[in-house]
Amino acid sequence: MTVVVSGVGVVLPRARSAPELMAPAADAPPVEPKDLVGRKGLRYKDRATQLAYCAADAALRDAGLLDDGGLRVPGGSVAMVASSNYGNLDTICRAIDTIAEHTAAAGSAMDLPNASSNVIASSVAIRFGLRGPNLMLCNGATSGLDAVHWAATLIRGGRASRALVLGVEPDNESVRAFTGGSRTIDGAAALVVESEESAAERGANAPAVLGTYVRGAGLDRCLERLARTTGDRPALWQLPERRTAAVPDTLLEGVPRHDLGEAFGLGSGALGVLQCAAAVGWFAQGGAGPVYATAGTDADDASAGIALRGRAAA
């Protein structure tokens, strides 16, 4: 089954669309969620969830699944897959500090829902009425690409006709302390992915096709497997984040590289979703040929990759 991307939502301080991920604007102020989705429903929600609301709203509208009257398709047909490694870290740290200084009884009842790891996925699903399968991934460097893969798997397995895939990472003191001072993207990206048949039935525009997904030990081996399965050389390579060493020049030598981390900050669990959104932006600007989106840590640790193609070239 062919799975296509039919909607994209980007909410970053320096980018509000897929093409802007390829050429970010100048310095910009932090995203203000109330300016994008209104104040209703934001109270007591952590920043990651608020940012997720904004990206989800943009992607669902871009795909033609949402208007001011609400969801335009049955809620049970839409799965929700979210990825974030640091989403509720500030809530957890605050709760631990409160327990250490006082007792568990001193904790805030308003913080309790936000202490669950799946708060982003569940909150977005409730807000938009997405009643299909609901997954939350907090899977380290490959989490965003893994989320895209699991969304496609749900569609191919007949569990849903379409899925909202969301990647979000907030920037706050707790995250910076945990990451050694690194600043995250403080934003979110979302994709709507669905079967080709589903998109065609709705008359939806589908600018990109999800191709092969690979996962294993070592970036070089993932790239080799992508090359074998796609059968041709990529036209663009979305680079993984590397914390201790640069990506070797010998890998995919001569292929143009795009580093979202250099432009926007630490993507972590949102990186893979951002990369797929950036690929859609590249296709929109006339890019042709396959794009490799890759994520993973150094040496032989887990790495993952997805190949995407522009819809006209599929």
Tab-separated table of C-alpha atoms in Angstrom:
chain	number	residue	atom	x	y	z
A	1	MET	CA	0.000	0.000	0.000
A	2	THR	CA	1.276	3.455	-0.923
A	3	VAL	CA	1.251	5.959	1.953
A	4	VAL	CA	1.316	9.654	1.101
A	5	VAL	CA	1.781	12.902	2.994
A	6	SER	CA	-1.332	15.024	2.552
A	7	GLY	CA	-0.802	17.740	5.163
A	8	VAL	CA	2.019	19.547	6.952
A	9	GLY	CA	2.028	21.898	9.931
A	10	VAL	CA	5.161	23.735	11.079
A	11	VAL	CA	5.275	25.907	14.197
A	12	LEU	CA	8.774	27.186	14.936
A	13	PRO	CA	10.020	30.653	15.836
A	14	ARG	CA	11.766	30.951	12.459
A	15	ALA	CA	9.508	28.833	10.253
A	16	ARG	CA	5.747	28.518	9.815
A	17	SER	CA	5.648	26.413	6.640
A	18	ALA	CA	7.418	23.440	5.081
A	19	PRO	CA	9.403	25.519	2.529
A	20	GLU	CA	10.654	27.787	5.333
A	21	LEU	CA	12.377	24.762	6.894
A	22	MET	CA	14.715	24.836	3.894
A	23	ALA	CA	15.367	28.592	4.181
A	24	PRO	CA	14.572	29.848	7.696
A	25	ALA	CA	13.671	33.446	8.386
A	26	ALA	CA	15.780	35.780	10.472
A	27	ASP	CA	15.621	35.659	14.252
A	28	ALA	CA	12.054	35.633	15.499
A	29	PRO	CA	10.306	35.707	18.893
A	30	PRO	CA	9.096	32.488	20.543
A	31	VAL	CA	5.848	30.964	19.311
A	32	GLU	CA	2.786	32.243	21.178
A	33	PRO	CA	0.160	29.457	21.010
A	34	LYS	CA	-2.793	31.700	21.927
A	35	ASP	CA	-2.109	33.773	18.817
A	36	LEU	CA	-2.430	30.672	16.616
A	37	VAL	CA	-5.259	28.631	18.174
A	38	GLY	CA	-6.839	31.001	20.663
A	39	ARG	CA	-6.808	30.841	24.451
A	40	LYS	CA	-9.503	28.195	24.863
A	41	GLY	CA	-8.125	24.922	26.213
A	42	LEU	CA	-4.583	26.155	26.844
A	43	ARG	CA	-4.866	26.750	30.581
A	44	TYR	CA	-2.959	24.198	32.664
A	45	LYS	CA	-1.427	22.633	29.543
A	46	ASP	CA	2.368	22.423	29.407
A	47	ARG	CA	4.216	24.218	26.627
A	48	ALA	CA	4.851	21.056	24.620
A	49	THR	CA	1.124	20.290	24.479
A	50	GLN	CA	0.278	23.875	23.549
A	51	LEU	CA	2.817	23.815	20.708
A	52	ALA	CA	1.449	20.442	19.617
A	53	TYR	CA	-2.067	21.913	19.380
A	54	CYS	CA	-0.754	24.572	16.986
A	55	ALA	CA	1.073	22.169	14.664
A	56	ALA	CA	-1.799	19.673	14.694
A	57	ASP	CA	-4.321	22.371	13.803
A	58	ALA	CA	-2.144	23.562	10.898
A	59	ALA	CA	-1.526	20.048	9.508
A	60	LEU	CA	-5.150	18.917	9.744
A	61	ARG	CA	-6.308	22.092	7.992
A	62	ASP	CA	-3.619	21.731	5.327
A	63	ALA	CA	-4.855	18.203	4.623
A	64	GLY	CA	-8.465	19.372	4.391
A	65	LEU	CA	-9.493	17.280	7.405
A	66	LEU	CA	-10.381	20.204	9.683
A	67	ASP	CA	-12.316	23.433	9.340
A	68	ASP	CA	-13.937	25.835	11.795
A	69	GLY	CA	-16.771	23.344	12.213
A	70	GLY	CA	-14.413	20.611	13.416
A	71	LEU	CA	-13.118	17.359	11.975
A	72	ARG	CA	-14.501	16.616	8.495
A	73	VAL	CA	-13.975	12.831	8.587
A	74	PRO	CA	-15.005	10.188	11.156
A	75	GLY	CA	-12.804	10.501	14.236
A	76	GLY	CA	-12.243	6.748	14.359
A	77	SER	CA	-10.532	6.859	10.978
A	78	VAL	CA	-7.695	9.083	12.254
A	79	ALA	CA	-4.811	7.687	14.315
A	80	MET	CA	-2.585	9.857	16.512
A	81	VAL	CA	1.167	9.200	16.802
A	82	ALA	CA	3.285	11.709	18.732
A	83	SER	CA	7.002	11.896	19.489
A	84	SER	CA	8.803	13.925	22.163
A	85	ASN	CA	11.737	13.102	24.396
A	86	TYR	CA	11.541	16.169	26.666
A	87	GLY	CA	7.880	17.114	26.384
A	88	ASN	CA	6.867	16.979	30.047
A	89	LEU	CA	10.337	17.039	31.624
A	90	ASP	CA	9.652	20.365	33.337
A	91	THR	CA	6.495	18.967	34.944
A	92	ILE	CA	8.357	15.890	36.211
A	93	CYS	CA	11.218	17.979	37.625
A	94	ARG	CA	8.789	20.330	39.339
A	95	ALA	CA	6.895	17.402	40.896
A	96	ILE	CA	10.090	15.760	42.120
A	97	ASP	CA	11.301	19.025	43.654
A	98	THR	CA	7.967	19.476	45.427
A	99	ILE	CA	8.031	15.950	46.845
A	100	ALA	CA	11.648	16.336	47.965
A	101	GLU	CA	11.037	19.662	49.705
A	102	HIS	CA	7.581	18.864	51.123
A	103	THR	CA	5.521	15.707	50.471
A	104	ALA	CA	3.547	14.211	47.615
A	105	ALA	CA	0.452	15.798	49.131
A	106	ALA	CA	1.854	19.226	48.296
A	107	GLY	CA	1.787	18.540	44.552
A	108	SER	CA	-0.520	20.418	42.222
A	109	ALA	CA	-3.655	18.638	41.015
A	110	MET	CA	-3.370	20.655	37.793
A	111	ASP	CA	0.081	19.189	37.131
A	112	LEU	CA	-1.011	15.578	37.588
A	113	PRO	CA	-2.306	14.932	34.019
A	114	ASN	CA	0.827	16.523	32.553
A	115	ALA	CA	3.048	14.082	34.455
A	116	SER	CA	2.029	11.228	32.163
A	117	SER	CA	4.370	10.538	29.248
A	118	ASN	CA	1.485	10.248	26.800
A	119	VAL	CA	-0.062	13.610	27.683
A	120	ILE	CA	0.734	15.145	24.279
A	121	ALA	CA	-0.803	12.354	22.194
A	122	SER	CA	-3.884	12.039	24.391
A	123	SER	CA	-4.484	15.789	24.718
A	124	VAL	CA	-4.240	16.388	20.957
A	125	ALA	CA	-6.554	13.454	20.236
A	126	ILE	CA	-9.151	14.773	22.700
A	127	ARG	CA	-8.964	18.335	21.389
A	128	PHE	CA	-9.479	17.366	17.740
A	129	GLY	CA	-11.655	14.281	18.190
A	130	LEU	CA	-9.143	11.761	16.839
A	131	ARG	CA	-10.482	8.419	18.058
A	132	GLY	CA	-8.229	6.013	16.160
A	133	PRO	CA	-5.173	4.270	17.640
A	134	ASN	CA	-3.134	6.555	19.896
A	135	LEU	CA	0.626	6.180	20.395
A	136	MET	CA	3.281	8.251	22.167
A	137	LEU	CA	6.976	7.625	21.451
A	138	CYS	CA	9.829	8.814	23.661
A	139	ASN	CA	12.474	6.793	21.884
A	140	GLY	CA	15.629	8.883	21.805
A	141	ALA	CA	17.319	10.054	18.626
A	142	THR	CA	15.218	7.977	16.224
A	143	SER	CA	11.879	8.743	17.869
A	144	GLY	CA	10.504	11.102	15.198
A	145	LEU	CA	11.234	8.781	12.278
A	146	ASP	CA	9.944	5.834	14.289
A	147	ALA	CA	6.689	7.757	14.782
A	148	VAL	CA	6.335	8.310	11.025
A	149	HIS	CA	6.984	4.608	10.469
A	150	TRP	CA	4.408	3.483	13.043
A	151	ALA	CA	1.812	5.813	11.561
A	152	ALA	CA	2.400	4.269	8.121
A	153	THR	CA	2.246	0.794	9.680
A	154	LEU	CA	-1.155	1.534	11.243
A	155	ILE	CA	-2.455	2.617	7.844
A	156	ARG	CA	-0.999	-0.351	5.959
A	157	GLY	CA	-2.380	-2.679	8.618
A	158	GLY	CA	-5.892	-1.308	8.200
A	159	ARG	CA	-6.076	0.161	11.699
A	160	ALA	CA	-6.748	3.658	10.356
A	161	SER	CA	-7.271	5.393	7.022
A	162	ARG	CA	-5.049	8.296	7.995
A	163	ALA	CA	-2.830	9.425	10.863
A	164	LEU	CA	-1.621	12.637	12.407
A	165	VAL	CA	2.105	12.383	13.192
A	166	LEU	CA	3.438	14.973	15.589
A	167	GLY	CA	6.935	15.871	16.822
A	168	VAL	CA	7.452	18.513	19.504
A	169	GLU	CA	10.207	19.650	21.862
A	170	PRO	CA	9.939	22.612	24.272
A	171	ASP	CA	12.798	24.816	25.430
A	172	ASN	CA	12.954	25.470	29.166
A	173	GLU	CA	15.376	25.359	32.096
A	174	SER	CA	14.743	21.686	32.822
A	175	VAL	CA	15.489	20.655	29.238
A	176	ARG	CA	18.645	22.765	29.079
A	177	ALA	CA	19.890	21.280	32.342
A	178	PHE	CA	19.253	17.764	31.047
A	179	THR	CA	20.901	18.386	27.656
A	180	GLY	CA	23.930	20.233	29.002
A	181	GLY	CA	22.758	23.677	27.949
A	182	SER	CA	21.536	22.868	24.433
A	183	ARG	CA	18.566	24.831	23.161
A	184	THR	CA	15.799	22.833	21.543
A	185	ILE	CA	13.628	23.898	18.637
A	186	ASP	CA	10.911	25.117	21.061
A	187	GLY	CA	8.335	24.213	18.465
A	188	ALA	CA	6.511	21.439	16.696
A	189	ALA	CA	5.914	19.860	13.310
A	190	ALA	CA	3.046	17.648	12.196
A	191	LEU	CA	2.242	15.498	9.187
A	192	VAL	CA	-0.978	13.969	7.985
A	193	VAL	CA	-0.214	10.648	6.318
A	194	GLU	CA	-2.810	8.442	4.668
A	195	SER	CA	-3.293	5.767	2.096
A	196	GLU	CA	-3.129	6.879	-1.507
A	197	GLU	CA	-6.698	5.638	-1.940
A	198	SER	CA	-7.938	7.689	0.991
A	199	ALA	CA	-6.322	10.859	-0.355
A	200	ALA	CA	-7.726	10.228	-3.837
A	201	GLU	CA	-11.244	9.679	-2.510
A	202	ARG	CA	-11.121	13.069	-0.801
A	203	GLY	CA	-9.472	14.753	-3.779
A	204	ALA	CA	-6.654	15.740	-1.435
A	205	ASN	CA	-3.311	17.055	-2.616
A	206	ALA	CA	-0.518	14.632	-1.672
A	207	PRO	CA	2.886	16.253	-2.304
A	208	ALA	CA	5.048	13.376	-1.069
A	209	VAL	CA	5.170	9.597	-0.797
A	210	LEU	CA	6.675	7.731	2.145
A	211	GLY	CA	9.117	5.111	0.923
A	212	THR	CA	11.356	2.606	2.629
A	213	TYR	CA	11.987	2.811	6.374
A	214	VAL	CA	15.062	1.161	7.864
A	215	ARG	CA	16.326	0.880	11.419
A	216	GLY	CA	19.425	-0.704	12.839
A	217	ALA	CA	22.859	-0.201	14.347
A	218	GLY	CA	25.014	2.399	12.635
A	219	LEU	CA	24.196	5.239	10.273
A	220	ASP	CA	26.386	3.874	7.492
A	221	ARG	CA	24.500	0.573	7.452
A	222	CYS	CA	21.134	2.348	7.409
A	223	LEU	CA	22.250	4.402	4.419
A	224	GLU	CA	23.400	1.257	2.613
A	225	ARG	CA	20.030	-0.408	3.181
A	226	LEU	CA	18.154	2.676	1.973
A	227	ALA	CA	20.283	2.759	-1.181
A	228	ARG	CA	19.616	-0.933	-1.886
A	229	THR	CA	15.875	-0.624	-1.497
A	230	THR	CA	15.364	2.689	-3.302
A	231	GLY	CA	17.667	1.732	-6.162
A	232	ASP	CA	19.025	5.206	-6.786
A	233	ARG	CA	21.101	7.929	-5.222
A	234	PRO	CA	19.348	10.561	-3.048
A	235	ALA	CA	19.013	14.103	-4.314
A	236	LEU	CA	19.060	15.500	-0.756
A	237	TRP	CA	20.159	14.155	2.603
A	238	GLN	CA	18.551	15.352	5.835
A	239	LEU	CA	21.326	14.886	8.387
A	240	PRO	CA	20.966	13.267	11.804
A	241	GLU	CA	21.873	15.180	14.947
A	242	ARG	CA	25.375	14.382	16.156
A	243	ARG	CA	26.323	15.391	19.679
A	244	THR	CA	29.952	14.245	19.734
A	245	ALA	CA	31.214	14.071	16.146
A	246	ALA	CA	30.336	15.435	12.720
A	247	VAL	CA	28.824	13.211	10.051
A	248	PRO	CA	31.791	11.864	8.014
A	249	ASP	CA	32.326	13.468	4.611
A	250	THR	CA	32.770	10.000	3.121
A	251	LEU	CA	29.103	9.119	3.659
A	252	LEU	CA	26.999	9.860	0.547
A	253	GLU	CA	29.840	11.942	-0.792
A	254	GLY	CA	28.652	14.630	-3.184
A	255	VAL	CA	24.997	14.487	-2.090
A	256	PRO	CA	23.648	17.888	-0.914
A	257	ARG	CA	23.158	17.938	2.856
A	258	HIS	CA	20.622	19.775	4.980
A	259	ASP	CA	21.092	20.125	8.741
A	260	LEU	CA	17.928	21.222	10.539
A	261	GLY	CA	19.707	21.188	13.886
A	262	GLU	CA	22.178	23.813	12.721
A	263	ALA	CA	19.328	26.088	11.653
A	264	PHE	CA	16.774	25.536	14.410
A	265	GLY	CA	18.416	23.878	17.420
A	266	LEU	CA	18.103	20.446	19.000
A	267	GLY	CA	15.201	18.582	17.412
A	268	SER	CA	15.529	15.332	19.384
A	269	GLY	CA	12.177	13.526	19.297
A	270	ALA	CA	10.756	16.020	16.791
A	271	LEU	CA	13.660	15.774	14.344
A	272	GLY	CA	12.347	12.982	12.105
A	273	VAL	CA	8.966	14.678	11.681
A	274	LEU	CA	10.697	17.976	10.916
A	275	GLN	CA	12.886	16.248	8.324
A	276	CYS	CA	9.881	14.792	6.514
A	277	ALA	CA	8.185	18.190	6.591
A	278	ALA	CA	11.343	19.794	5.201
A	279	ALA	CA	11.388	17.227	2.390
A	280	VAL	CA	7.848	18.272	1.473
A	281	GLY	CA	9.058	21.868	1.461
A	282	TRP	CA	11.937	20.928	-0.822
A	283	PHE	CA	9.567	19.208	-3.255
A	284	ALA	CA	7.333	22.295	-3.193
A	285	GLN	CA	10.289	24.370	-4.322
A	286	GLY	CA	10.932	22.123	-7.320
A	287	GLY	CA	13.230	19.535	-5.776
A	288	ALA	CA	13.174	16.150	-7.499
A	289	GLY	CA	14.476	12.711	-6.665
A	290	PRO	CA	14.469	10.859	-3.357
A	291	VAL	CA	15.197	12.556	-0.052
A	292	TYR	CA	16.787	10.602	2.790
A	293	ALA	CA	15.663	11.598	6.290
A	294	THR	CA	17.992	10.074	8.881
A	295	ALA	CA	18.398	10.093	12.644
A	296	GLY	CA	20.668	8.331	15.079
A	297	THR	CA	23.520	8.660	17.482
A	298	ASP	CA	27.201	7.959	17.018
A	299	ALA	CA	29.040	4.715	16.281
A	300	ASP	CA	26.935	1.543	16.437
A	301	ASP	CA	23.963	2.930	18.335
A	302	ALA	CA	20.461	2.879	16.864
A	303	SER	CA	19.939	4.770	13.627
A	304	ALA	CA	16.919	5.060	11.362
A	305	GLY	CA	16.093	6.406	7.940
A	306	ILE	CA	13.159	7.009	5.607
A	307	ALA	CA	13.231	7.727	1.883
A	308	LEU	CA	10.635	10.165	0.529
A	309	ARG	CA	9.740	11.092	-3.034
A	310	GLY	CA	7.849	13.989	-4.499
A	311	ARG	CA	4.350	12.970	-5.561
A	312	ALA	CA	4.932	13.720	-9.232
A	313	ALA	CA	7.970	11.415	-9.222
A	314	ALA	CA	6.298	8.557	-7.374
